[in-house]
Backbone as JSON, one array per atom type, in Angstrom:
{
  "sequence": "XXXXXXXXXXXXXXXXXXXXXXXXXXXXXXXXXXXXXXXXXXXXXXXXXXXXXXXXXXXXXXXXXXXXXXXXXXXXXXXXXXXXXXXXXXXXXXXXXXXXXXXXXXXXXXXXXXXXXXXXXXXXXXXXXXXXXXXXXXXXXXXXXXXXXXXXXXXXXXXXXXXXXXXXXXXXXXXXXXXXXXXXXXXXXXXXXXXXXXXXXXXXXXXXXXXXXXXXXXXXXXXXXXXXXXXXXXXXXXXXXXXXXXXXXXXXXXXXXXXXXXXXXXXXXXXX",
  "N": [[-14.73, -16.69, -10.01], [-15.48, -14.65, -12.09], [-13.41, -13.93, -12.61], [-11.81, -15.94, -14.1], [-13.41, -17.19, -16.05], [-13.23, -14.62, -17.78], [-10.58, -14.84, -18.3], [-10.07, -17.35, -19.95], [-11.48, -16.39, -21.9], [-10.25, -14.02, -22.41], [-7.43, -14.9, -23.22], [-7.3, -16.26, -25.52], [-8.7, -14.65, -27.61], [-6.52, -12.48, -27.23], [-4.19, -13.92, -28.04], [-4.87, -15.11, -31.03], [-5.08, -12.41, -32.44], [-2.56, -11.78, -32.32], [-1.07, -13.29, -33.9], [-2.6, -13.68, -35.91], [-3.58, -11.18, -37.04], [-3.21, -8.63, -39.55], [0.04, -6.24, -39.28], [-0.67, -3.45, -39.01], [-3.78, -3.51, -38.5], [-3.43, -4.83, -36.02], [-1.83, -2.79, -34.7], [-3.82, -0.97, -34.81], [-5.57, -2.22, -32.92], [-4.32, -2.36, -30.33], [-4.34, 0.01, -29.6], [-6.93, 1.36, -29.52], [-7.79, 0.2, -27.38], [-5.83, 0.95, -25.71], [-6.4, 3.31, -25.32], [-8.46, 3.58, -24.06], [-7.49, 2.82, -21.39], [-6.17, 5.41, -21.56], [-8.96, 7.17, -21.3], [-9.29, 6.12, -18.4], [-7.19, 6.78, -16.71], [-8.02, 9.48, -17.03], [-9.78, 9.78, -15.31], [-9.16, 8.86, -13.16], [-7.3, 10.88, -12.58], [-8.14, 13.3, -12.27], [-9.11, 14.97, -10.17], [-6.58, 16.02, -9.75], [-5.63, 18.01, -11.68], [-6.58, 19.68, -13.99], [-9.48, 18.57, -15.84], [-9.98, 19.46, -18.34], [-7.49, 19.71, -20.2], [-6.49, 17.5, -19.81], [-8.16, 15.43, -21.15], [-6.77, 15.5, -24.09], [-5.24, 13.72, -23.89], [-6.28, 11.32, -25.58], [-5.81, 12.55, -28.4], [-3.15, 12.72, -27.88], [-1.99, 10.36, -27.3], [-2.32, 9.02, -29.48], [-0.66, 10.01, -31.64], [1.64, 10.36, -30.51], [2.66, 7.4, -29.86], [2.04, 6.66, -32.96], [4.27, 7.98, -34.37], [6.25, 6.88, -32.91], [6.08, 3.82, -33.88], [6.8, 3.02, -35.99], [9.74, 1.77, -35.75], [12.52, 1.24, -36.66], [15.3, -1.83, -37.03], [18.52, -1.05, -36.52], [18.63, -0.12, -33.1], [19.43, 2.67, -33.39], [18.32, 3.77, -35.48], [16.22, 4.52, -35.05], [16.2, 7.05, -34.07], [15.08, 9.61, -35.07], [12.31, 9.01, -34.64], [12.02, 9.0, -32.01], [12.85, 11.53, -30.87], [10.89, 12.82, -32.8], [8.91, 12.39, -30.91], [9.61, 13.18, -28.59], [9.36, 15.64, -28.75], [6.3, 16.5, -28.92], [6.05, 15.68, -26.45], [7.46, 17.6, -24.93], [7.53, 20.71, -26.14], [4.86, 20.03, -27.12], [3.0, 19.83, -25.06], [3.36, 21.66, -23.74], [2.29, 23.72, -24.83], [-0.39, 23.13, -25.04], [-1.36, 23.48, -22.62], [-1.06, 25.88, -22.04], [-2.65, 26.97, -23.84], [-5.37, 25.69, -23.02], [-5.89, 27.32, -21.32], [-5.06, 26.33, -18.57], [-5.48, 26.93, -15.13], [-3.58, 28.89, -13.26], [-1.7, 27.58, -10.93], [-2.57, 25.39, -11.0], [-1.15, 23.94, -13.32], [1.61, 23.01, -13.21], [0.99, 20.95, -11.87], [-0.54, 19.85, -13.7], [0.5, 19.38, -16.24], [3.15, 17.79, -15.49], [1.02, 15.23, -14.84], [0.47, 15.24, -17.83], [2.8, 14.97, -18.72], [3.99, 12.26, -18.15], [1.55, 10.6, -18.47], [1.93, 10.42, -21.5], [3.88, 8.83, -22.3], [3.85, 6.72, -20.62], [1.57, 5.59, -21.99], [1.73, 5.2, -24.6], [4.01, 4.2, -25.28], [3.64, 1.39, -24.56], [2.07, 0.24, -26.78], [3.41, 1.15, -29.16], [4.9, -0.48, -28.55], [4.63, -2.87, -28.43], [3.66, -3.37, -30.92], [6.11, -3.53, -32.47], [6.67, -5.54, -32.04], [5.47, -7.26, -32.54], [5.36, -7.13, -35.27], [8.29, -7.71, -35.65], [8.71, -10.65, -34.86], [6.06, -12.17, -34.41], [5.83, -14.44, -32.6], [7.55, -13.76, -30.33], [6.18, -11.98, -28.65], [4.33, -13.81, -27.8], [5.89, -14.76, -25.98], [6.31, -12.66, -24.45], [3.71, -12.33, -23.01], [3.15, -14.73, -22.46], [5.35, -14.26, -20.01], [4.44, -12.2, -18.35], [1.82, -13.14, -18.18], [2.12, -15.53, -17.07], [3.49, -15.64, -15.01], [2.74, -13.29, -13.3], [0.01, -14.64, -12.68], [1.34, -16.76, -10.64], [2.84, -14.79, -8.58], [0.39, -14.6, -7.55], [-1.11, -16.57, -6.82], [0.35, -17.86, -4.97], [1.46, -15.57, -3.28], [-0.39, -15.21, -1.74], [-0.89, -17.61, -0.69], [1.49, -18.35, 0.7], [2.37, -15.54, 1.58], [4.0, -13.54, 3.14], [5.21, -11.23, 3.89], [4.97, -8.18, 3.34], [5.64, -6.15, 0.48], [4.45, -3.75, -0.73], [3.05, -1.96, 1.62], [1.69, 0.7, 2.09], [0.58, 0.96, -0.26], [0.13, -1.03, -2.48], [-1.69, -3.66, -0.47], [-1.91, -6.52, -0.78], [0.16, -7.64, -1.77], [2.86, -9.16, -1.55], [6.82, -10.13, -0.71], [7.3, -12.74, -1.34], [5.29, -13.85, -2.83], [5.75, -12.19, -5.01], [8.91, -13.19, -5.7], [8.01, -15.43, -6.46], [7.13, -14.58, -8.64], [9.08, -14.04, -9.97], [10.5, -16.27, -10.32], [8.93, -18.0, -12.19], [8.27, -16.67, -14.62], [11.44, -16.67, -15.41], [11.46, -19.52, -15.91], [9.73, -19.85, -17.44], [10.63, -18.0, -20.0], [13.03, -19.78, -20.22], [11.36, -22.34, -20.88], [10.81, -21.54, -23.17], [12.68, -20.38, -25.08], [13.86, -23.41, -25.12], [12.0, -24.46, -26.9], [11.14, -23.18, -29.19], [13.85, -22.23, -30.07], [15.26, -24.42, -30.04], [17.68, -24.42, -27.92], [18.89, -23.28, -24.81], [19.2, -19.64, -24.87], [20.63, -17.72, -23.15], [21.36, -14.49, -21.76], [18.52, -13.85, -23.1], [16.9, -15.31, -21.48], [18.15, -14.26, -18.87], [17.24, -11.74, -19.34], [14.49, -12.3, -19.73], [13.91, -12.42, -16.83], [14.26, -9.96, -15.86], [12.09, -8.74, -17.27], [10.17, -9.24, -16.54], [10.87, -8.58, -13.5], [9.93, -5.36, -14.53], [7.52, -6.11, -14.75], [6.1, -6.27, -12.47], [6.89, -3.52, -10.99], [5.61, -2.4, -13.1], [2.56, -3.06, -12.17], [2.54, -1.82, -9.81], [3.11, 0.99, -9.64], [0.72, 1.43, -11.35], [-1.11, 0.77, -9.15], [-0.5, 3.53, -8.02], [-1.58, 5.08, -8.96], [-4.66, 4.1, -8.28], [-4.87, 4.25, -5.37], [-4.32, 7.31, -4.78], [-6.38, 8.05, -6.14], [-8.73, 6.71, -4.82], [-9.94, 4.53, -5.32], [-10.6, 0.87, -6.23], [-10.57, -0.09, -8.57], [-9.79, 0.44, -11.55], [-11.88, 0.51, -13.63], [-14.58, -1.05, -15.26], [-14.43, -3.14, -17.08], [-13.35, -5.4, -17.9], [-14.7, -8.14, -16.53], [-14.04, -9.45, -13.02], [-11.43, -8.64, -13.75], [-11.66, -6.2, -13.58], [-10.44, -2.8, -14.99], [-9.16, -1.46, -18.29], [-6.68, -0.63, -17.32], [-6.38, -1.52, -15.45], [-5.61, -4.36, -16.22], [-3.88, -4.3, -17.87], [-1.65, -3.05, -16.67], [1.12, -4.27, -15.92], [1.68, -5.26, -18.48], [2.34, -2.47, -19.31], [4.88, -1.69, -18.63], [6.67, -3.87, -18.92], [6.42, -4.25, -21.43], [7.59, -2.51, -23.35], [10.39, -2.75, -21.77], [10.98, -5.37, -22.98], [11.51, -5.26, -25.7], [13.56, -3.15, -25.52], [15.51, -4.82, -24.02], [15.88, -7.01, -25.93], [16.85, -5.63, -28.58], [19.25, -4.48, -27.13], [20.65, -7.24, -26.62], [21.08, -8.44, -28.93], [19.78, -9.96, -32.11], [20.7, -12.57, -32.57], [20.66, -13.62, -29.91], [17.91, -14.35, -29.69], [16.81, -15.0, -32.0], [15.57, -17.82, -34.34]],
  "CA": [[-15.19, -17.34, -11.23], [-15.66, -13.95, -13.3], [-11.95, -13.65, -13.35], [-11.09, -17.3, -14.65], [-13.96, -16.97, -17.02], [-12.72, -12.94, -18.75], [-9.1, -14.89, -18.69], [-10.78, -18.14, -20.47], [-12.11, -15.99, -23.34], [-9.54, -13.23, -23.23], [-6.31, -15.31, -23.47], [-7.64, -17.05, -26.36], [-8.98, -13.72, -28.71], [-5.12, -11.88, -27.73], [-3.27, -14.56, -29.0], [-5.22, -14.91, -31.91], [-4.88, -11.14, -32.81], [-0.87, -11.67, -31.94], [-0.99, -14.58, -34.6], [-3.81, -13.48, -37.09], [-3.91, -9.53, -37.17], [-1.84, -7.75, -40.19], [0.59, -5.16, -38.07], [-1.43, -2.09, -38.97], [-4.43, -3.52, -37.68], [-2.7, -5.18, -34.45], [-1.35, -1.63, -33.94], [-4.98, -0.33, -34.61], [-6.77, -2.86, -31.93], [-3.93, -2.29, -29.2], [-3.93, 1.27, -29.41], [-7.95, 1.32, -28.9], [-7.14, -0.56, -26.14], [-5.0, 1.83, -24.26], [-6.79, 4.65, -25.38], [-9.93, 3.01, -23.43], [-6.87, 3.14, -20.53], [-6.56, 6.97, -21.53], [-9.94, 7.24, -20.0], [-9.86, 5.6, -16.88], [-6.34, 7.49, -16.09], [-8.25, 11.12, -16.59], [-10.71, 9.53, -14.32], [-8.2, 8.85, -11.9], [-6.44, 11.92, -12.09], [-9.37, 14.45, -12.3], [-8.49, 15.54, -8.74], [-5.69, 16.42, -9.22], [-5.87, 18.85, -12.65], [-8.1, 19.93, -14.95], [-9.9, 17.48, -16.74], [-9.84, 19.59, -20.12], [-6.38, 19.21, -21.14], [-6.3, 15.46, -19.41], [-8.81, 14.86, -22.36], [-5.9, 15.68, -24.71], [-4.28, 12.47, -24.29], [-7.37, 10.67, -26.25], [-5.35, 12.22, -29.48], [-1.64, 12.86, -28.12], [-1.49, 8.84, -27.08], [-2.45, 7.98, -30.65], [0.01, 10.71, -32.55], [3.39, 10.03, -30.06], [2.46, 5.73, -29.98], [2.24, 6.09, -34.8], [5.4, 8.46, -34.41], [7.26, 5.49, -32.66], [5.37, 2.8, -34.07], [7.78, 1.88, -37.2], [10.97, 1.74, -35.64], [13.61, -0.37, -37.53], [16.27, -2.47, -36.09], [18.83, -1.3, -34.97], [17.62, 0.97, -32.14], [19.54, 3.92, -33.87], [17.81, 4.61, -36.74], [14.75, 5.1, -34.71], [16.48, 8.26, -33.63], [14.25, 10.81, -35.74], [10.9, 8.61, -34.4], [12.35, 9.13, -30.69], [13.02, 12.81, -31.27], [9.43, 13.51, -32.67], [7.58, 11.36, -29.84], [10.12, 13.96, -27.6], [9.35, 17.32, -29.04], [5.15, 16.06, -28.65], [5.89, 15.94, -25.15], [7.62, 18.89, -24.42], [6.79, 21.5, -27.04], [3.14, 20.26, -27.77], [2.07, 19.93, -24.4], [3.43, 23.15, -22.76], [1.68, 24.52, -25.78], [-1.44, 22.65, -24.96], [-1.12, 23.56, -21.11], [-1.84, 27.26, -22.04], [-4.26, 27.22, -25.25], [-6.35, 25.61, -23.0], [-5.82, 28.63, -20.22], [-5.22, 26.1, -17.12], [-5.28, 28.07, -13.95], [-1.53, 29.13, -12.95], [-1.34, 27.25, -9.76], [-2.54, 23.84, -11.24], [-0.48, 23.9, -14.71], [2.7, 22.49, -13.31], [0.58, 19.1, -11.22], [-1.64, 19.21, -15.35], [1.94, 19.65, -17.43], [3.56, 16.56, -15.0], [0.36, 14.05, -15.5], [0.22, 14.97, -19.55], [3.99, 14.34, -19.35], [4.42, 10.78, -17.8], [0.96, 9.96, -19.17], [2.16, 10.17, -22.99], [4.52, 7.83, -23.21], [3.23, 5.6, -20.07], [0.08, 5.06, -22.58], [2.22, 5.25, -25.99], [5.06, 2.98, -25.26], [3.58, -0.41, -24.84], [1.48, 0.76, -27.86], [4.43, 0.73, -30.11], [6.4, -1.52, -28.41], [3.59, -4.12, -29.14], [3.39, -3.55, -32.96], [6.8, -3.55, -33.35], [7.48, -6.58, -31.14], [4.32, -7.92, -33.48], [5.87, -6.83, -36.67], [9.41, -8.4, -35.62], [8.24, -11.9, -34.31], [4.8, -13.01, -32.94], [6.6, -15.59, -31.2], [8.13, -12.91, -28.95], [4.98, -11.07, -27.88], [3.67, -15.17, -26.91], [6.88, -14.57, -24.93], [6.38, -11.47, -23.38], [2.99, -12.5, -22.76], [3.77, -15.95, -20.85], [6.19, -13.6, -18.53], [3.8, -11.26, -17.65], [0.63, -13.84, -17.1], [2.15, -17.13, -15.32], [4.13, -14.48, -13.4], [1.42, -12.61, -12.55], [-0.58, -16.07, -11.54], [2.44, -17.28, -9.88], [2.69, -14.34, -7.82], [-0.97, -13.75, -6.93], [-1.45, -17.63, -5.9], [2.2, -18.23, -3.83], [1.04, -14.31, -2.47], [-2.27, -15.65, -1.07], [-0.84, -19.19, 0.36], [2.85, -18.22, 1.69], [2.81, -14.36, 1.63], [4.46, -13.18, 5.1], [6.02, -9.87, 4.26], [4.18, -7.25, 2.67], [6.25, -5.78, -0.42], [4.38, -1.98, -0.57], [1.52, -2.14, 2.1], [0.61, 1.3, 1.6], [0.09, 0.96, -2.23], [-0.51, -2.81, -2.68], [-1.35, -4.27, 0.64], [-1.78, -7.55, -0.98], [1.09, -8.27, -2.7], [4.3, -9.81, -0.63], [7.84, -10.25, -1.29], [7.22, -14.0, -1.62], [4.89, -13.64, -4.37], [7.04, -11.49, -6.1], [9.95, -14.15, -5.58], [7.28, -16.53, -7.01], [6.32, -14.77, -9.91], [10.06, -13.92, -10.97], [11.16, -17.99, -10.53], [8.05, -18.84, -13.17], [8.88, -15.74, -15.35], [12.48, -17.11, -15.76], [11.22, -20.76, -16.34], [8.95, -19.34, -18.93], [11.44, -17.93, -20.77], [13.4, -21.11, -20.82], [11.14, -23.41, -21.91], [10.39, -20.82, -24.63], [13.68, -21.1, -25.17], [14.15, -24.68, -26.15], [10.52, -24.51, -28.01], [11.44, -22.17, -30.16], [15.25, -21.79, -30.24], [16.45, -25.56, -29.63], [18.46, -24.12, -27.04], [18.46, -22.29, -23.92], [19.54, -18.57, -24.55], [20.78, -17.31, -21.35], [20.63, -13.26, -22.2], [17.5, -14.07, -23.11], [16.03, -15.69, -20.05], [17.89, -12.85, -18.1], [15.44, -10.6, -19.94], [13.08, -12.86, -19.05], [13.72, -12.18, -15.35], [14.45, -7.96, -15.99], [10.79, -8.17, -17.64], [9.63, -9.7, -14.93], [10.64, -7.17, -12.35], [9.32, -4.57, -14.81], [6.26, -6.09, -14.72], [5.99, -6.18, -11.09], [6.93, -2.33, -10.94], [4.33, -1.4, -13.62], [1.25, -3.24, -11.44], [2.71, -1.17, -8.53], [3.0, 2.07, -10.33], [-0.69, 1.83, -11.66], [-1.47, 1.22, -7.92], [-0.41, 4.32, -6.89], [-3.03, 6.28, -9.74], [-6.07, 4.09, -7.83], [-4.78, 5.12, -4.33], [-4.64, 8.34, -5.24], [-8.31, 8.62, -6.41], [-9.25, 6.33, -3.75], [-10.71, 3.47, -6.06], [-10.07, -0.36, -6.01], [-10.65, -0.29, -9.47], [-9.57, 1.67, -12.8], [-12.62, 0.69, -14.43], [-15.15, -2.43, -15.19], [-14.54, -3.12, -18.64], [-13.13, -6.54, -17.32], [-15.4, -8.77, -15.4], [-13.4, -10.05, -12.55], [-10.62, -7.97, -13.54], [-11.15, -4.25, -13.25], [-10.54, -1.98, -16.07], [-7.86, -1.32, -19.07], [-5.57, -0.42, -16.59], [-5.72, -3.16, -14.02], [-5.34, -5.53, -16.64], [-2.72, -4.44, -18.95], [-0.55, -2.09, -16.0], [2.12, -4.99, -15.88], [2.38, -5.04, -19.97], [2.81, -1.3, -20.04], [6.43, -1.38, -18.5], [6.88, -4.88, -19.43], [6.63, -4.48, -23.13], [9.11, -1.35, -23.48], [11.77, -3.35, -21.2], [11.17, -6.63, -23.54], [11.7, -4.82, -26.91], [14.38, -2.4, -25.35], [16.33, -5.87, -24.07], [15.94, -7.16, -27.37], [17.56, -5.2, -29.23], [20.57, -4.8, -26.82], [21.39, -8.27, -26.31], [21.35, -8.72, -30.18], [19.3, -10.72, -32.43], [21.76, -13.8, -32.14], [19.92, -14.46, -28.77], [16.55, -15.09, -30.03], [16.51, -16.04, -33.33], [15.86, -19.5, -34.32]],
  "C": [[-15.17, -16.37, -12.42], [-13.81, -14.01, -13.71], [-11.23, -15.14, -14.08], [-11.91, -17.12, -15.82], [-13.62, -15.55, -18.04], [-11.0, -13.86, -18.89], [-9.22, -16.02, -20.05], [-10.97, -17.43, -21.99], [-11.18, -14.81, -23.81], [-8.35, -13.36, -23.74], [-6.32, -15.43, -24.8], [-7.81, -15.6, -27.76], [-7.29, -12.69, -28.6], [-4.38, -13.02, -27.98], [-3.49, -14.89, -30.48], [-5.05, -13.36, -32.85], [-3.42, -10.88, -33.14], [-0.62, -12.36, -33.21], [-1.7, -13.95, -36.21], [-3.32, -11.83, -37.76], [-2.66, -9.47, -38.25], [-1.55, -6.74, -39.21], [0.08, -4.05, -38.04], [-3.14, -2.26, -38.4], [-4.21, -4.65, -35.99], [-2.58, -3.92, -33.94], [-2.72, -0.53, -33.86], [-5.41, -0.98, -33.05], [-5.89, -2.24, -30.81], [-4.13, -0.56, -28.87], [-5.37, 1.98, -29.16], [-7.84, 0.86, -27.17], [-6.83, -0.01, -25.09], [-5.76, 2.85, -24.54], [-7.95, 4.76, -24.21], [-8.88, 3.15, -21.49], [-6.75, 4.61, -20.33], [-7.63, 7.29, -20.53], [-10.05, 6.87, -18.89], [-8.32, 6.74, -16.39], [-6.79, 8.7, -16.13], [-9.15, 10.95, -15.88], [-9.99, 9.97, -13.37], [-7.39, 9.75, -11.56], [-6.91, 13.3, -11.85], [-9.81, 15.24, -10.98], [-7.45, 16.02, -8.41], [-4.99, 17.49, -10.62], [-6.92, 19.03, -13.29], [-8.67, 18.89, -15.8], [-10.27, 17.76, -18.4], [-8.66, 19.53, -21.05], [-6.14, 17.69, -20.84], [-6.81, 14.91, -20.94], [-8.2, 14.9, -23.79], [-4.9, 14.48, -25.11], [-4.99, 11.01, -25.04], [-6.6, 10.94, -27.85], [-3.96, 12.49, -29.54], [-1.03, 11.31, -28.11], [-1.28, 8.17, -28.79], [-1.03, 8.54, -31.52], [1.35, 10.0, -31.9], [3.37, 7.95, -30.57], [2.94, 5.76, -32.2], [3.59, 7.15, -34.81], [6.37, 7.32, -33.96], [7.09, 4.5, -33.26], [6.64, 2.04, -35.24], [9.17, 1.88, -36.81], [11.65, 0.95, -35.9], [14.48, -0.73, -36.34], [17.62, -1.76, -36.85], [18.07, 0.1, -34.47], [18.21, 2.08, -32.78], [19.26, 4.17, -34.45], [17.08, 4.62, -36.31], [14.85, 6.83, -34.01], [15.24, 9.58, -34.29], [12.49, 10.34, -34.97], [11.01, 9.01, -32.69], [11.98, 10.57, -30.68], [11.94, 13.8, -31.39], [8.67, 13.2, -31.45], [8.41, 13.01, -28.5], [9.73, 15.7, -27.49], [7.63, 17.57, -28.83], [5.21, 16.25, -27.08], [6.18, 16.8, -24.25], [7.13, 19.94, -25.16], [4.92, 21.51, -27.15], [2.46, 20.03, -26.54], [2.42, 20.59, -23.3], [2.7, 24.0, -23.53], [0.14, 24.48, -25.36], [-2.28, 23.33, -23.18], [-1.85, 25.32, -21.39], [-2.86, 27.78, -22.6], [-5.11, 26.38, -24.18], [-6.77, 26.4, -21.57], [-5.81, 27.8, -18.88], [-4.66, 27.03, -16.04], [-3.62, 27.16, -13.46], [-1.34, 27.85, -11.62], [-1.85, 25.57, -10.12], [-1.88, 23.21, -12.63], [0.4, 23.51, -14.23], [2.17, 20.82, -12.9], [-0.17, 18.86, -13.0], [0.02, 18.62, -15.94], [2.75, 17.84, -16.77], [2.69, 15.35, -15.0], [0.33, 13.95, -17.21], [1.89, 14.6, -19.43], [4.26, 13.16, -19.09], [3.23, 10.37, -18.7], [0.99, 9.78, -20.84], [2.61, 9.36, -23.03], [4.39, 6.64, -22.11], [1.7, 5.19, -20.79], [0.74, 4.71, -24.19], [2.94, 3.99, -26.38], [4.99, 1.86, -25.37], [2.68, -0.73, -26.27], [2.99, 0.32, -29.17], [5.17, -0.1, -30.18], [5.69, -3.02, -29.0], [3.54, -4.37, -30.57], [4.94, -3.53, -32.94], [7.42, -4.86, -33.08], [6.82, -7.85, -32.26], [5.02, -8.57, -34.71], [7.58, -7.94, -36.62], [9.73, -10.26, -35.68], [6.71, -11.83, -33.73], [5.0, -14.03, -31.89], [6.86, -14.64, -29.88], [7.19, -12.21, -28.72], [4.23, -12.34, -27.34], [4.44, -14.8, -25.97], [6.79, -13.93, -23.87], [5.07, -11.91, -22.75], [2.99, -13.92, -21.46], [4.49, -15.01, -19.44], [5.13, -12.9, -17.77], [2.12, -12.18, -17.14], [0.79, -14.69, -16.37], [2.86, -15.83, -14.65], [3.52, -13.95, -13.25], [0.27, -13.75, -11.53], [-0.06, -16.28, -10.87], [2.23, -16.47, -8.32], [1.61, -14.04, -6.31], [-1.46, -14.85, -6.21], [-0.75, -17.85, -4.58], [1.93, -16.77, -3.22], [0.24, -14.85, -1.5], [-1.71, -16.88, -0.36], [0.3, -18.52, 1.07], [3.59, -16.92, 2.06], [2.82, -14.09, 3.3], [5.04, -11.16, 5.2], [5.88, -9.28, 3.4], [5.83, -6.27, 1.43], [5.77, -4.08, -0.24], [2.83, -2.1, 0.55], [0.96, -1.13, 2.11], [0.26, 1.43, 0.29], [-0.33, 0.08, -2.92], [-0.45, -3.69, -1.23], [-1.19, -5.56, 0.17], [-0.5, -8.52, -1.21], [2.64, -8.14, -1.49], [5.55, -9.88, -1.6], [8.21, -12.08, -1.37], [6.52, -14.61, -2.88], [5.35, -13.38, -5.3], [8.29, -12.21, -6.59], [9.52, -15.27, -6.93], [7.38, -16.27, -9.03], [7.67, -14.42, -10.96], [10.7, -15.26, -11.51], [10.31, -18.3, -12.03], [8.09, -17.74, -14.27], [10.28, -16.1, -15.95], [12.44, -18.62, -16.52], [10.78, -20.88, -17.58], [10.15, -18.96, -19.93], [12.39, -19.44, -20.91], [13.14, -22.03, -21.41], [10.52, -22.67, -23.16], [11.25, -21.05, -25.43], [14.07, -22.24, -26.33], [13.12, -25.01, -26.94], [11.08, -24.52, -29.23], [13.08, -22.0, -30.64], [16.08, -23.43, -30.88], [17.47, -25.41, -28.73], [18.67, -23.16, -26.24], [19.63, -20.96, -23.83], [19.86, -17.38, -23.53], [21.02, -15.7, -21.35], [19.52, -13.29, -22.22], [16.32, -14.47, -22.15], [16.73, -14.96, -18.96], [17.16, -11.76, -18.26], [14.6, -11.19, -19.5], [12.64, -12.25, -17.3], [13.52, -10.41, -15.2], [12.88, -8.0, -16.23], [9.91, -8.27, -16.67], [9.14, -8.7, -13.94], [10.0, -6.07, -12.98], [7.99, -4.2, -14.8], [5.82, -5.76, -13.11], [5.75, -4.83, -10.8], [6.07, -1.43, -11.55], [2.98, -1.83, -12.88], [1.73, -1.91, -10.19], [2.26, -0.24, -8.64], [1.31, 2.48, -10.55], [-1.5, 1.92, -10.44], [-1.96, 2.12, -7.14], [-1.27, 4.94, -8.02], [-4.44, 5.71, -8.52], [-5.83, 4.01, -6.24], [-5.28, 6.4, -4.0], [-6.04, 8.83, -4.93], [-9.11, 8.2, -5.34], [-10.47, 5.47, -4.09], [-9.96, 2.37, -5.86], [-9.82, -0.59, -7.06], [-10.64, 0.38, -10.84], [-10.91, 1.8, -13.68], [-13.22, -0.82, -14.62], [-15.27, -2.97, -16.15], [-14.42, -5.06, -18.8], [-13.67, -7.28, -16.69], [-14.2, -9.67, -14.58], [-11.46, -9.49, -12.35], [-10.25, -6.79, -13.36], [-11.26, -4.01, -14.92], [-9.43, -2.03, -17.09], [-6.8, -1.63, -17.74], [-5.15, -1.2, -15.62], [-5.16, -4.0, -14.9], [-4.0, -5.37, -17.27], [-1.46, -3.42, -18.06], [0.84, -3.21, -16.19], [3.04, -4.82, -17.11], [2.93, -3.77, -20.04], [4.43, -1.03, -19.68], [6.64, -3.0, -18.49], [7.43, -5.32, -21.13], [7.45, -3.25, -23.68], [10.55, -2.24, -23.18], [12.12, -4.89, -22.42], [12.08, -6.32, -24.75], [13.12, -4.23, -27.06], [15.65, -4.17, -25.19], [16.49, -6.37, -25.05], [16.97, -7.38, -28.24], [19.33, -5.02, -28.59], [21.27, -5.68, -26.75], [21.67, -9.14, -27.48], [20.51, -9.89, -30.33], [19.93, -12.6, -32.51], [20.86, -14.92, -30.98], [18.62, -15.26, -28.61], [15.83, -15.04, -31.27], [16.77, -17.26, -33.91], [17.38, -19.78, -34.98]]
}
């Protein structure tokens, strides 16, 4: 019941925000958001480095995420915003790695969580405001893929799941679910589709299905952080759903792959 009720009230205030929000405060709220994810990932990783440069990604998430954040169309002139977000992750946090004197023998496991965790906390951060800034339609979009396919999965898991997908990392989750939640992920995109388009863009609802699997791969992924620690749960911020990170792990490699497809398969495909 808590989780139908937190979906009830939270569907309703992010689409409003998607809809309502000017893009500088959209890209403010989401980027609270993950930062509130920041924390639960130096929770979860606080076993396995130091927890004083972990606390580093409270103001490297915000700096690399407004370095990407305005990227024009096409994807090459974001070259100089790429570039900085790149030199942040190598340069400023081998820099960071020593000013804050981590002991020799745990500076390469610190240096490898501050490096995936920048731009696995940054990325859906920017990719959101710019997906915002481009269309709000297409962040309803991305959003349909990633929640009926996520329902899809998690119901058709639970009634007809037979054959475990990762059982040490998600015992729950089957390769029937997964089947499930890419069929209603593809559908979604179609009848978005003829909503919005008048006609079914078939690039477009193959992205639909690519985001899909992305999403699939980012719940997995976040998995393996609350393995790891040896939690069920990133955090309780969610009633019914866990923490930042349970909720939004799907979006974070979901909303990179949406933005990134996008742009390759040319505006042609999904503009009215």
């Amino acid at each position: 019941m808590k989780r139908v009720l937190t979906a009830a009230v939270g569907a309703p205030l992010a689409l409003a925000a998607v809809f309502w929000l000017p893009g500088e405060w959209f890209f403010l709220l989401v980027l609270a958001l993950f930062l509130g994810g920041a924390v639960e990932l130096v929770r979860l990783s606080r076993h396995l480095a130091p927890v004083r440069p972990l606390w580093s990604l409270l103001i490297l998430v915000p700096a690399t995420a407004a370095a990407m954040g305005p990227w024009p169309l096409p994807l090459a002139e974001g070259y100089q915003a790429l570039l900085a977000a790149a030199a942040v992750i190598s340069v400023g946090l081998g820099a960071l790695v020593l000013a804050t004197r981590t002991p020799i023998d745990q500076a390469p496991v610190t240096l490898g969580v501050l490096a995936y965790a920048v731009p696995y906390l940054s990325l859906p951060v920017a990719s959101l405001y710019n997906l915002q800034r481009i269309d709000p339609w297409l962040v309803l979009a991305l959003l349909a893929i990633v929640w009926l396919g996520d329902t899809a999965a998690f119901y058709c898991g639970s009634r007809w799941g037979r054959h475990k997908m990762a059982p040490v990392v998600s015992p729950n989750k089957s390769w029937e679910g997964a089947v499930a939640g890419l069929i209603v992920a593809v559908l979604v995109t179609a009848i978005w589709c003829w909503w919005r388009l008048d006609r079914v863009s078939w690039p477009l609802v193959a992205l639909g299905g690519v985001t899909a699997v992305a999403a699939q791969t980012g719940d997995l992924v976040e998995s393996l952080f609350k393995r790891a620690a040896g939690v069920k749960d990133s955090g309780h911020l969610f009633p019914g759903h866990g923490g930042v990170l349970d909720r939004m792990d799907a979006l974070m490699f979901a909303a990179p792959v949406w933005l990134l497809g996008l742009w390759l398969i040319g505006s042609e495909a999904w503009l009215p």
